[in-house]
Coordinates of C-alpha atoms in Angstrom, one line a residue:
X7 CA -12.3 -7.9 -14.7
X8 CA -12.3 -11.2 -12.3
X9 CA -8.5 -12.1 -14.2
X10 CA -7.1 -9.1 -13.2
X11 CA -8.2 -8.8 -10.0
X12 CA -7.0 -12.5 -9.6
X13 CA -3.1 -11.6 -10.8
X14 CA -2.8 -9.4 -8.0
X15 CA -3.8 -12.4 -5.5
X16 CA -1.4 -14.6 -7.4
X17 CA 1.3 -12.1 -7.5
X18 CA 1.6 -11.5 -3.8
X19 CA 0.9 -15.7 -2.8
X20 CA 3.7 -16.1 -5.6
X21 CA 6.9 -14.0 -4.7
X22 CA 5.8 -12.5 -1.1
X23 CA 7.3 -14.4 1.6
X24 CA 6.7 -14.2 5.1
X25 CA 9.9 -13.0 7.1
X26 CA 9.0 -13.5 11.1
X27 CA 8.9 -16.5 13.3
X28 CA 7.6 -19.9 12.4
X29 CA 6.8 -19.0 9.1
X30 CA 9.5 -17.0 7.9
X31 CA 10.5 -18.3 4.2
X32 CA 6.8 -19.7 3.3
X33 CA 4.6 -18.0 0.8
X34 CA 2.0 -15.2 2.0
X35 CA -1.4 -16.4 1.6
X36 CA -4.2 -14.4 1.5
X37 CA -7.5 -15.0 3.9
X38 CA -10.6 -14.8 2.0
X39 CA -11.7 -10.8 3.3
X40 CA -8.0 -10.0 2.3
X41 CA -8.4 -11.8 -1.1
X42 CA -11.9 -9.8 -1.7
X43 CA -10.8 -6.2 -1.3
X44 CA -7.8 -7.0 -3.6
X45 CA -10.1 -8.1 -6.0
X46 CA -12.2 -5.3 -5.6
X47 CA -9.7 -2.7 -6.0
X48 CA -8.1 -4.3 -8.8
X49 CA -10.5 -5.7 -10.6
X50 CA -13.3 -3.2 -10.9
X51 CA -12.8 -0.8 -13.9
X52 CA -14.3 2.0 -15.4
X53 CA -15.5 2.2 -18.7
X54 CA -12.1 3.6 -20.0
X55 CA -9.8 0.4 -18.3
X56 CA -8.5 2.2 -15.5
X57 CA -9.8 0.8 -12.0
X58 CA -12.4 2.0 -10.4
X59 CA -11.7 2.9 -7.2
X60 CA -8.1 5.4 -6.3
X61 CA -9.0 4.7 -2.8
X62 CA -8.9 2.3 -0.6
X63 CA -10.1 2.2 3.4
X64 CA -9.6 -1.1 5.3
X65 CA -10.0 -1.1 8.9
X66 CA -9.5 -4.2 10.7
X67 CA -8.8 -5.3 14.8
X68 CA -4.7 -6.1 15.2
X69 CA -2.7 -8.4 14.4
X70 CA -4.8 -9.7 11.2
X71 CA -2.0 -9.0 8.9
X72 CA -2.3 -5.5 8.0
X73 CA 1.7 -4.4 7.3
X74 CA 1.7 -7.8 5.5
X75 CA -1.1 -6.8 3.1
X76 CA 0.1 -3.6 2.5
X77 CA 3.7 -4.1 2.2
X78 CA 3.1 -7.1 -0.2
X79 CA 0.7 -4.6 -2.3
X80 CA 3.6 -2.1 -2.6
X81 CA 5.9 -4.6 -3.8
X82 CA 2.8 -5.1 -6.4
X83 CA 2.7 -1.7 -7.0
X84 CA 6.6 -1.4 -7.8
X85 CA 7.0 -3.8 -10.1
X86 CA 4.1 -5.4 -11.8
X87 CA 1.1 -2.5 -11.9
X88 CA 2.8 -1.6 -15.5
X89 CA 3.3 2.0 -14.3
X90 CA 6.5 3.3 -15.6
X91 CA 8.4 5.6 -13.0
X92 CA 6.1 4.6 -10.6
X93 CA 6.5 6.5 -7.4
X94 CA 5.1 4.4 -4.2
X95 CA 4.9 5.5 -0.6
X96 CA 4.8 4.2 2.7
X97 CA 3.4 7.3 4.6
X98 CA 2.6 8.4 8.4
X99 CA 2.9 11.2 10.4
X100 CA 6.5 10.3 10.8
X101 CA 8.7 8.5 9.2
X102 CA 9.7 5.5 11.7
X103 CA 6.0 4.6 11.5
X104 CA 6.0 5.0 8.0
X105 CA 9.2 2.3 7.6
X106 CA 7.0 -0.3 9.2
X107 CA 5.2 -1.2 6.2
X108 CA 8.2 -0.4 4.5
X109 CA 10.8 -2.6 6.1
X110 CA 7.7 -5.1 5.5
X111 CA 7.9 -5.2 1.9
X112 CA 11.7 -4.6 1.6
X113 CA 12.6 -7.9 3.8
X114 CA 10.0 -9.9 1.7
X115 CA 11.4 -8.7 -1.8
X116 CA 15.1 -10.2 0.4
X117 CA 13.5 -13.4 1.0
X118 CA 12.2 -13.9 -2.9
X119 CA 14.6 -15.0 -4.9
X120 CA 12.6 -14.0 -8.0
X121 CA 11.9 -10.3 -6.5
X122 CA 15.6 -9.3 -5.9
X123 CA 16.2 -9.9 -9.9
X124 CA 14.1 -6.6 -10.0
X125 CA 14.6 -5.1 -7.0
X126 CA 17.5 -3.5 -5.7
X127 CA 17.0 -2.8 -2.0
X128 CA 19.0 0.2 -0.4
X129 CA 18.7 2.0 3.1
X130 CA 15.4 3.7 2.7
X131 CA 14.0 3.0 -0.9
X132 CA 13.4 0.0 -3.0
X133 CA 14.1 0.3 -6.5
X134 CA 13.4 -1.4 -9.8
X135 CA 15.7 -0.1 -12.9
X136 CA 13.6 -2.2 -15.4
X137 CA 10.7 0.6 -15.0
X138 CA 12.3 3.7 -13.2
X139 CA 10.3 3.0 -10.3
X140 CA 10.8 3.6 -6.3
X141 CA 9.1 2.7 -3.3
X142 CA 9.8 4.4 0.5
X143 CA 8.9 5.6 3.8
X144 CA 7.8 9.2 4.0
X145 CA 6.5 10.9 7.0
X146 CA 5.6 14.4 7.8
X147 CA 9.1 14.9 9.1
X148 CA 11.0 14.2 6.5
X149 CA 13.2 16.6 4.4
X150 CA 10.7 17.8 2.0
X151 CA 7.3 16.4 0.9
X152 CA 7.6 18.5 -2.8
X153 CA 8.0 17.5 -6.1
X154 CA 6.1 14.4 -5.7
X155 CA 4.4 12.1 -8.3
X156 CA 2.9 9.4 -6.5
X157 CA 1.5 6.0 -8.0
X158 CA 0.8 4.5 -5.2
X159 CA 0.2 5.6 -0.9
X160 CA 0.0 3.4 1.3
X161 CA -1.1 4.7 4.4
X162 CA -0.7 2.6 8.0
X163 CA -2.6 3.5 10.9
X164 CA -4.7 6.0 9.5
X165 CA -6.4 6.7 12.7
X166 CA -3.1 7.9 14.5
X167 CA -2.9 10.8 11.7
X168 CA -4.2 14.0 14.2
X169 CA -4.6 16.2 10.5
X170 CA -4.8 16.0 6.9
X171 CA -1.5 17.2 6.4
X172 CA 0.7 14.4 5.0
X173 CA -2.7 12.6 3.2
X174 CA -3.6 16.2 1.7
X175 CA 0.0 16.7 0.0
X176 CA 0.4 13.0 -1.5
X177 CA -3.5 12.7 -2.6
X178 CA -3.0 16.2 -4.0
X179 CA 0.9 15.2 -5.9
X180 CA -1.3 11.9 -7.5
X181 CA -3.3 14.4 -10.0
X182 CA -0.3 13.1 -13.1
X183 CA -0.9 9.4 -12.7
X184 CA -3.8 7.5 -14.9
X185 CA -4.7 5.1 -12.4
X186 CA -3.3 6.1 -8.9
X187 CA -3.8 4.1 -5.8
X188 CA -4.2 5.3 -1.8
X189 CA -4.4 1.9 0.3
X190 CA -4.9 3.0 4.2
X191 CA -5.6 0.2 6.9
X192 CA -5.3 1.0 9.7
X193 CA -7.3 -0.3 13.2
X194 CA -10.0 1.6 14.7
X195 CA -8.9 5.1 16.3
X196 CA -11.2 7.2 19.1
X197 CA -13.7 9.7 17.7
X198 CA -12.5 13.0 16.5
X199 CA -14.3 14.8 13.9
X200 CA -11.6 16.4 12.8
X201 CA -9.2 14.0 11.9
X202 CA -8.6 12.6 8.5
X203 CA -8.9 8.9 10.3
X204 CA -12.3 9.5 11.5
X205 CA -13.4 11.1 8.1
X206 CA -12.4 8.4 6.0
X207 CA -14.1 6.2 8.6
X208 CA -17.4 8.1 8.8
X209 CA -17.3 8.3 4.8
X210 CA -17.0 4.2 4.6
X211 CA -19.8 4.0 6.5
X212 CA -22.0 6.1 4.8

C-alpha cells in the first residue's frame, strides 16, 4: 500500500522538527534509504491489512540520523498509527541510553506547534489523552519491566545490548497488539554470537 507507506513519510517531514544547531526549528526531511525502509515497514501488508513486517533492523555508520528517525517514528507511533492505548518504548540496557531517543522525540513534539495540541510532555513520558496512549524510556534498570502492552519498541544501539534480556520481555509483552512494531537501529557492534545485536545482525543477512 504505496499511500500508506507514504503518510508515514509525510507525517514525520510535516510536524517533526529538528531541535540542534543550525537547523533547529526546520522540518525533518527524510534521505532517500530513510524514506524506503519507512515505506517498507509501513506500507507492506498482509492479506488481512495489518503490516507485514513487526520488526524492523536498520544498521547504519554514525551520525546518519539514527535518534532522529526513530524518535520521529515514535511520535508516529503515539499519535497517528490509530492504535488506541498505544504503549511505545524507547528501550536499552539502561535507561539514560534509552532517554536518547526519547528526549529526541519529546523536544521535537516541543518544537511543533501542531504536535503539542496532542501531546502533553511530562518528565519521563509523552502522552496523548485523545487515544490513551504513552510513549517512554525503559531500560533494564528501571523499576519494573511487568505488566506491559507494548505497540511500539524502539530499540537504539542494539549492538551495545550484551543479552536478550530487555528485547525478550518487551517482544514477549507485544503478543495483545494487532499490528505491533520493534524498530532497532543501531551502528555496527563487534562479533559475539551470543548477543541479541549480533543475532539480529546475522539473521538480516541471511
Amino acid at each position: 500500500d504505496a499511500e500508506l507507506g507514504e503518510r508515514v513519510i509525510q507525517f514525520i517531514e510535516t510536524y517533526c522538527k529538528h531541535h540542534k544547531g543550525e537547523w533547529a526549528g526546520q522540518s525533518l526531511l527524510l534521505e532517500p534509504w530513510q524514506k524506503s525502509f519507512v515505506r517498507q515497514a509501513f506500507g507492506w501488508l498482509r492479506s488481512d491489512g495489518t503490516r507485514r513486517f513487526r520488526t524492523v533492523y536498520v544498521e547504519v555508520p554514525r551520525k546518519n540520523g539514527k535518534s532522529e528517525v526513530a524518535g520521529a517514528l515514535g511520535v508516529y507511533l503515539l499519535v497517528a498509527d490509530g492504535e488506541a492505548g498505544a504503549e511505545i518504548y524507547s528501550s536499552a540496557t539502561k535507561k539514560d541510553q534509552a532517554r536518547i531517543v526519547w528526549s529526541t522525540a519529546s523536544a521535537m513534539v516541543k518544537a511543533s506547534s501542531d504536535l503539542k495540541k496532542f501531546v502533553r510532555i511530562f518528565r519521563s513520558s509523552l502522552v496523548c489523552e485523545r487515544t490513551g496512549s504513552h510513549f517512554e524510556p525503559l531500560g533494564a534498570d528501571s523499576n519494573t519491566l511487568d505488566g506491559l502492552n507494548p505497540h511500539g519498541n524502539i530499540v537504539d544501539e542494539l549492538h551495545a545490548h550484551r543479552d536478550r534480556g530487555v528485547w525478550d520481555v518487551l517482544d514477549t509483552a507485544m503478543g495483545a497488539r494487532r499490528q505491533p512494531m520493534t524498530l532497532a537501529i543501531t551502528t555496527a557492534g563487534t562479533y559475539d554470537p551470543e548477543s541479541i545485536g549480533w543475532q539480529m545482525h546475522d539473521y538480516a543477512c541471511k
